[in-house]
Structures are given as structure tokens and as C-alpha cells.
XYZ file of N, CA, C and O in Angstrom:
520
model
N 0.856 -1.180 0.000
C 0.000 0.000 0.000
C 0.900 1.241 0.000
O 1.854 1.330 0.762
N 0.576 2.171 -0.860
C 1.417 3.355 -0.955
C 1.273 4.226 0.296
O 0.270 4.162 1.009
N 2.277 5.026 0.503
C 2.295 5.935 1.665
C 1.124 6.915 1.602
O 0.496 7.213 2.611
N 0.822 7.418 0.407
C -0.272 8.381 0.260
C -1.610 7.738 0.629
O -2.407 8.331 1.359
N -1.860 6.530 0.140
C -3.120 5.835 0.450
C -3.225 5.597 1.950
O -4.278 5.803 2.554
N -2.130 5.200 2.570
C -2.132 4.984 4.033
C -2.444 6.292 4.760
O -3.205 6.295 5.716
N -1.860 7.386 4.308
C -2.141 8.682 4.939
C -3.604 9.071 4.785
O -4.219 9.563 5.723
N -4.169 8.851 3.601
C -5.582 9.191 3.380
C -6.470 8.342 4.282
O -7.451 8.841 4.840
N -6.142 7.079 4.465
C -6.916 6.232 5.371
C -6.871 6.778 6.801
O -7.868 6.730 7.516
N -5.723 7.320 7.186
C -5.594 7.866 8.540
C -6.379 9.169 8.711
O -6.665 9.560 9.837
N -6.733 9.843 7.602
C -7.575 11.043 7.710
C -8.883 10.684 8.410
O -9.410 11.466 9.186
N -9.406 9.492 8.109
C -10.722 9.089 8.601
C -10.652 8.142 9.793
O -11.685 7.773 10.343
N -9.470 7.759 10.187
C -9.275 6.905 11.358
C -8.015 7.361 12.091
O -7.034 6.626 12.195
N -8.018 8.606 12.613
C -6.792 9.141 13.222
C -6.326 8.370 14.450
O -5.151 8.434 14.789
N -7.222 7.622 15.082
C -6.792 6.850 16.253
C -5.788 5.770 15.861
O -4.984 5.339 16.691
N -5.788 5.365 14.599
C -4.847 4.344 14.133
C -3.419 4.861 14.065
O -2.475 4.065 13.991
N -3.236 6.171 14.085
C -1.868 6.710 14.060
C -1.135 6.311 15.347
O 0.092 6.245 15.370
N -1.886 6.012 16.395
C -1.277 5.597 17.670
C -0.583 4.244 17.580
O 0.209 3.894 18.448
N -0.893 3.498 16.521
C -0.268 2.186 16.340
C 1.192 2.311 15.918
O 1.927 1.332 15.937
N 1.595 3.508 15.534
C 2.955 3.710 15.038
C 3.831 4.350 16.096
O 3.420 5.299 16.756
N 5.021 3.839 16.227
C 6.021 4.460 17.088
C 5.595 4.565 18.538
O 4.785 3.795 19.030
N 6.179 5.558 19.210
C 5.934 5.770 20.636
C 5.083 7.018 20.831
O 5.059 7.917 19.986
N 4.435 7.065 21.985
C 3.651 8.250 22.313
C 4.597 9.415 22.582
O 5.454 9.329 23.451
N 4.446 10.497 21.826
C 5.347 11.648 22.009
C 4.885 12.507 23.177
O 3.801 12.305 23.734
N 5.700 13.462 23.527
C 5.277 14.495 24.464
C 4.040 15.153 23.858
O 4.029 15.530 22.690
N 2.982 15.286 24.631
C 1.721 15.802 24.102
C 1.851 17.203 23.521
O 1.101 17.585 22.636
N 2.811 17.957 23.996
C 3.000 19.309 23.461
C 3.297 19.285 21.971
O 2.871 20.172 21.231
N 4.014 18.258 21.508
C 4.316 18.160 20.076
C 3.060 17.866 19.271
O 2.825 18.459 18.222
N 2.247 16.942 19.764
C 0.994 16.628 19.066
C 0.049 17.820 19.067
O -0.621 18.100 18.063
N -0.010 18.527 20.183
C -0.880 19.704 20.246
C -0.374 20.826 19.339
O -1.168 21.525 18.708
N 0.934 20.986 19.239
C 1.495 21.981 18.318
C 1.174 21.598 16.876
O 0.844 22.457 16.048
N 1.245 20.320 16.567
C 0.894 19.843 15.230
C -0.580 20.143 14.934
O -0.934 20.576 13.843
N -1.430 19.947 15.919
C -2.851 20.238 15.744
C -3.102 21.732 15.551
O -3.929 22.130 14.730
N -2.383 22.572 16.289
C -2.539 24.023 16.103
C -2.107 24.452 14.709
O -2.727 25.322 14.096
N -1.060 23.825 14.200
C -0.619 24.122 12.835
C -1.698 23.704 11.839
O -2.000 24.437 10.891
N -2.283 22.542 12.052
C -3.391 22.076 11.210
C -4.533 23.091 11.213
O -5.058 23.455 10.159
N -4.895 23.570 12.391
C -5.984 24.545 12.484
C -5.625 25.864 11.811
O -6.481 26.517 11.210
N -4.360 26.262 11.870
C -3.933 27.480 11.172
C -4.079 27.313 9.661
O -4.516 28.243 8.963
N -3.733 26.139 9.152
C -3.920 25.883 7.720
C -5.399 25.913 7.360
O -5.770 26.413 6.295
N -6.255 25.382 8.231
C -7.692 25.432 7.952
C -8.215 26.862 7.963
O -9.065 27.224 7.140
N -7.718 27.686 8.870
C -8.122 29.103 8.859
C -7.689 29.776 7.566
O -8.431 30.578 6.990
N -6.505 29.437 7.095
C -6.039 29.981 5.823
C -6.952 29.523 4.687
O -7.325 30.319 3.817
N -7.318 28.244 4.685
C -8.220 27.717 3.653
C -9.565 28.440 3.689
O -10.097 28.822 2.637
N -10.107 28.640 4.878
C -11.382 29.348 4.997
C -11.273 30.787 4.502
O -12.190 31.306 3.860
N -10.162 31.441 4.792
C -9.966 32.816 4.324
C -9.883 32.859 2.796
O -10.458 33.759 2.166
N -9.199 31.904 2.200
C -9.111 31.846 0.738
C -10.485 31.599 0.117
O -10.861 32.235 -0.874
N -11.249 30.690 0.701
C -12.591 30.396 0.198
C -13.489 31.624 0.358
O -14.215 32.004 -0.568
N -13.410 32.270 1.511
C -14.178 33.498 1.722
C -13.782 34.588 0.747
O -14.642 35.309 0.218
N -12.480 34.698 0.467
C -12.008 35.680 -0.507
C -12.526 35.382 -1.900
O -12.892 36.290 -2.649
N -12.593 34.103 -2.254
C -13.129 33.714 -3.560
C -14.593 34.106 -3.705
O -15.008 34.656 -4.730
N -15.378 33.847 -2.660
C -16.782 34.247 -2.699
C -16.928 35.761 -2.705
O -17.793 36.307 -3.386
N -16.074 36.446 -1.959
C -16.144 37.911 -1.914
C -15.861 38.505 -3.294
O -16.564 39.427 -3.729
N -14.858 38.003 -3.968
C -14.549 38.499 -5.317
C -15.757 38.295 -6.230
O -16.151 39.187 -6.975
N -16.360 37.123 -6.159
C -17.491 36.834 -7.030
C -18.721 37.677 -6.699
O -19.400 38.161 -7.595
N -18.976 37.872 -5.428
C -20.202 38.555 -5.025
C -20.101 40.069 -4.975
O -21.074 40.765 -5.246
N -18.950 40.585 -4.602
C -18.835 42.016 -4.359
C -18.149 42.799 -5.480
O -17.938 44.003 -5.350
N -17.818 42.120 -6.552
C -17.247 42.809 -7.709
C -18.093 42.522 -8.955
O -17.588 42.051 -9.978
N -19.392 42.815 -8.897
C -20.261 42.478 -10.031
C -19.943 43.276 -11.296
O -20.263 42.835 -12.398
N -19.313 44.435 -11.149
C -18.994 45.244 -12.324
C -17.713 44.801 -13.022
O -17.400 45.283 -14.105
N -16.986 43.906 -12.392
C -15.751 43.391 -12.986
C -16.108 42.487 -14.161
O -17.120 41.782 -14.122
N -15.299 42.529 -15.211
C -15.544 41.655 -16.358
C -15.708 40.221 -15.872
O -14.982 39.759 -14.996
N -16.641 39.520 -16.486
C -16.989 38.170 -16.051
C -15.763 37.258 -15.978
O -15.564 36.556 -14.990
N -14.942 37.256 -17.014
C -13.782 36.355 -17.045
C -12.810 36.658 -15.906
O -12.279 35.738 -15.278
N -12.566 37.933 -15.638
C -11.673 38.303 -14.538
C -12.274 37.887 -13.203
O -11.596 37.320 -12.350
N -13.543 38.205 -13.015
C -14.200 37.898 -11.738
C -14.186 36.395 -11.474
O -13.799 35.941 -10.400
N -14.599 35.621 -12.447
C -14.649 34.169 -12.276
C -13.241 33.584 -12.143
O -13.003 32.710 -11.300
N -12.313 34.084 -12.931
C -10.944 33.575 -12.839
C -10.313 33.806 -11.476
O -9.724 32.899 -10.886
N -10.466 35.038 -10.975
C -9.901 35.350 -9.654
C -10.619 34.568 -8.549
O -9.980 34.030 -7.641
N -11.942 34.513 -8.646
C -12.709 33.779 -7.628
C -12.328 32.303 -7.631
O -12.101 31.711 -6.561
N -12.256 31.698 -8.814
C -11.903 30.278 -8.887
C -10.482 30.012 -8.397
O -10.234 28.996 -7.747
N -9.556 30.913 -8.700
C -8.184 30.733 -8.212
C -8.160 30.691 -6.683
O -7.493 29.835 -6.083
N -8.903 31.597 -6.054
C -8.944 31.613 -4.586
C -9.683 30.400 -4.031
O -9.250 29.797 -3.039
N -10.788 30.024 -4.655
C -11.544 28.863 -4.181
C -10.742 27.571 -4.317
O -10.708 26.755 -3.390
N -10.076 27.391 -5.439
C -9.261 26.190 -5.635
C -8.094 26.175 -4.643
O -7.779 25.132 -4.064
N -7.476 27.325 -4.424
C -6.390 27.394 -3.436
C -6.909 27.021 -2.050
O -6.224 26.331 -1.291
N -8.126 27.453 -1.716
C -8.719 27.102 -0.421
C -8.977 25.609 -0.289
O -8.706 25.006 0.750
N -9.488 25.004 -1.349
C -9.732 23.554 -1.332
C -8.419 22.798 -1.167
O -8.298 21.892 -0.330
N -7.423 23.164 -1.963
C -6.125 22.492 -1.871
C -5.491 22.684 -0.501
O -4.882 21.763 0.044
N -5.642 23.878 0.043
C -5.075 24.169 1.360
C -5.720 23.298 2.436
O -5.036 22.779 3.313
N -7.036 23.123 2.370
C -7.700 22.305 3.379
C -7.312 20.838 3.255
O -7.099 20.159 4.268
N -7.195 20.346 2.027
C -6.771 18.957 1.842
C -5.317 18.766 2.272
O -4.965 17.758 2.891
N -4.492 19.735 1.961
C -3.087 19.662 2.345
C -2.935 19.714 3.866
O -2.050 19.070 4.427
N -3.809 20.459 4.511
C -3.736 20.580 5.972
C -3.868 19.225 6.645
O -3.060 18.867 7.507
N -4.885 18.465 6.259
C -5.097 17.178 6.920
C -4.004 16.187 6.536
O -3.531 15.411 7.376
N -3.544 16.218 5.289
C -2.474 15.319 4.887
C -1.181 15.644 5.642
O -0.477 14.749 6.106
N -0.876 16.918 5.771
C 0.334 17.324 6.486
C 0.233 16.968 7.973
O 1.212 16.545 8.577
N -0.945 17.123 8.549
C -1.128 16.766 9.961
C -0.805 15.287 10.170
O -0.067 14.938 11.097
N -1.351 14.431 9.310
C -1.102 12.987 9.447
C 0.376 12.673 9.263
O 0.973 11.931 10.053
N 0.990 13.244 8.231
C 2.409 12.973 7.973
C 3.281 13.430 9.143
O 4.213 12.719 9.542
N 2.989 14.586 9.691
C 3.781 15.089 10.829
C 3.553 14.250 12.075
O 4.503 13.942 12.809
N 2.312 13.888 12.325
C 2.011 13.081 13.518
C 2.732 11.739 13.447
O 3.297 11.271 14.435
N 2.738 11.127 12.277
C 3.447 9.860 12.110
C 4.950 10.050 12.330
O 5.600 9.241 12.989
N 5.507 11.119 11.770
C 6.946 11.377 11.930
C 7.292 11.629 13.397
O 8.311 11.133 13.893
N 6.454 12.387 14.090
C 6.698 12.675 15.508
C 6.704 11.374 16.306
O 7.586 11.134 17.135
N 5.731 10.510 16.050
C 5.624 9.248 16.790
C 6.791 8.313 16.478
O 7.196 7.523 17.325
N 7.324 8.398 15.274
C 8.441 7.535 14.869
C 9.797 8.117 15.228
O 10.815 7.467 15.047
N 9.812 9.362 15.671
C 11.078 10.011 15.983
C 11.856 10.413 14.738
O 13.076 10.538 14.776
N 11.151 10.628 13.629
C 11.780 11.005 12.362
C 11.750 12.521 12.188
O 11.046 13.232 12.903
N 12.508 12.984 11.204
C 12.429 14.402 10.842
C 11.035 14.695 10.303
O 10.411 13.836 9.654
N 10.581 15.918 10.532
C 9.276 16.303 9.999
C 9.366 16.403 8.481
O 10.398 16.795 7.939
N 8.275 16.050 7.791
C 8.320 16.064 6.328
C 8.431 17.479 5.775
O 7.823 18.416 6.286
N 9.228 17.605 4.730
C 9.362 18.897 4.041
C 8.218 19.022 3.052
O 7.656 18.033 2.587
N 7.879 20.268 2.718
C 6.770 20.487 1.805
C 7.021 21.720 0.948
O 7.491 22.741 1.446
N 6.660 21.610 -0.332
C 6.720 22.761 -1.230
C 5.400 23.517 -1.231
O 5.290 24.569 -1.841
N 4.390 22.960 -0.603
C 3.065 23.556 -0.674
C 3.009 25.004 -0.195
O 2.361 25.831 -0.853
N 3.663 25.366 0.909
C 3.609 26.777 1.311
C 4.132 27.725 0.233
O 3.562 28.792 0.011
N 5.179 27.329 -0.463
C 5.715 28.176 -1.531
C 4.739 28.266 -2.696
O 4.505 29.349 -3.249
N 4.131 27.145 -3.069
C 3.159 27.144 -4.170
C 1.947 27.993 -3.808
O 1.483 28.812 -4.611
N 1.444 27.821 -2.597
C 0.293 28.608 -2.156
C 0.629 30.096 -2.136
O -0.178 30.934 -2.566
N 1.809 30.441 -1.677
C 2.233 31.845 -1.659
C 2.271 32.424 -3.066
O 1.851 33.569 -3.288
N 2.760 31.645 -4.016
C 2.805 32.117 -5.404
C 1.404 32.324 -5.975
O 1.148 33.315 -6.661
N 0.499 31.399 -5.690
C -0.881 31.546 -6.174
C -1.521 32.799 -5.592
O -2.135 33.597 -6.316
N -1.366 32.996 -4.295
C -1.939 34.181 -3.647
C -1.299 35.449 -4.208
O -1.993 36.446 -4.454
N -0.004 35.424 -4.449
C 0.676 36.600 -5.005
C 0.179 36.915 -6.410
O -0.057 38.085 -6.746
N -0.008 35.896 -7.228
C -0.513 36.108 -8.588
C -1.923 36.698 -8.545
O -2.235 37.646 -9.272
N -2.768 36.161 -7.683
C -4.126 36.701 -7.551
C -4.067 38.139 -7.042
O -4.805 39.009 -7.527
N -3.190 38.419 -6.103
C -3.073 39.783 -5.567
C -2.603 40.759 -6.648
O -3.140 41.872 -6.741
N -1.643 40.355 -7.452
C -1.177 41.220 -8.546
C -2.317 41.459 -9.539
O -2.525 42.587 -10.001
N -3.066 40.419 -9.852
C -4.209 40.581 -10.757
C -5.238 41.539 -10.164
O -5.798 42.385 -10.878
N -5.467 41.438 -8.863
C -6.415 42.350 -8.207
C -5.899 43.784 -8.226
O -6.675 44.724 -8.405
N -4.609 43.967 -8.073
C -4.018 45.311 -8.151
C -4.248 45.898 -9.541
O -4.649 47.052 -9.684
N -4.024 45.089 -10.573
C -4.258 45.539 -11.958
C -5.723 45.920 -12.136
O -6.043 46.968 -12.713
N -6.623 45.077 -11.640
C -8.059 45.348 -11.775
C -8.424 46.640 -11.055
O -9.164 47.475 -11.603
N -7.918 46.853 -9.863
C -8.226 48.063 -9.107
C -7.671 49.303 -9.810
O -8.343 50.328 -9.934
N -6.444 49.220 -10.268
C -5.828 50.377 -10.920
C -6.480 50.724 -12.257
O -6.644 51.891 -12.591
N -6.849 49.694 -13.011
C -7.425 49.950 -14.324
C -8.948 50.041 -14.299
O -9.546 50.482 -15.267
N -9.542 49.589 -13.194
C -10.994 49.676 -13.063
C -11.750 48.980 -14.165
O -12.681 49.541 -14.724
N -11.355 47.773 -14.492
C -11.990 47.057 -15.594
C -13.411 46.658 -15.261
O -13.657 45.841 -14.389
N -14.345 47.237 -15.932
C -15.765 46.912 -15.746
C -16.221 46.022 -16.896
O -15.644 46.003 -17.965
N -17.320 45.302 -16.613
C -17.863 44.381 -17.617
C -18.608 45.075 -18.713
O -18.867 46.205 -18.785
């Protein structure tokens, strides 16, 4: 069974992560959970931003409005899925005494948000109406 499939299974049965390694200091698990919740807050903010662009910029050209909204909504979905996957991977590493997994996702998410922000700056400066 691949590592990814095993991680996805643990999304829905987190108590099974206890079968691996030793019980860590609870502070590490709680810190991992706080990080997970921070990623979820980020996902919710991205999703809220996507809806805000769609609902509160009705005069924006349709393609721009939908493109920006979808970029934020997709980033929010990916962020929420990445949050739970990263939580499981980190929890397993903590219990096994391994290094925490590295991830490119924060850099990718930052680039997506930056591109959307630059597009919004262009829209605001040029005032593109539909």
C-alpha cells in the first residue's frame, strides 16, 4: 500500500496513528494540531475571498471575476486537503522520531496568492468593468 493511500486512510481513522512508534510528548501533538488549524483558517480565508470576489465585484468583467474567484476557491480547497495530509504525515513522523516532512506547498500557495493579488491590483488600478 502506498504511503499516500495509508495517509488518506488515517484522515478518517486518526486513532490508528497511535499504532505507530511511541507516544510523544503531548505538546508536540498539540502543536501539530494548532498548525493544522492554522492551515484550515487559511483555507477558509481563501474560500471566503473567492466568494467575496465573485459577489462584491459584479462590475468586474466576467472572465476576470470568475478567474480570480476560482483561483482563490481552488487554493482554499487544496489548502484544506493539504492541511489534513500534512497533519497525518507530521504526527506519524513525531511518533516515529523522524524528521518532519518537508513540503513545497507553502511556496506554491504563496505564489498563487501573489498572482491573484497582482491581478487584483491591476483590476483596481485599471478599473476594468464588464
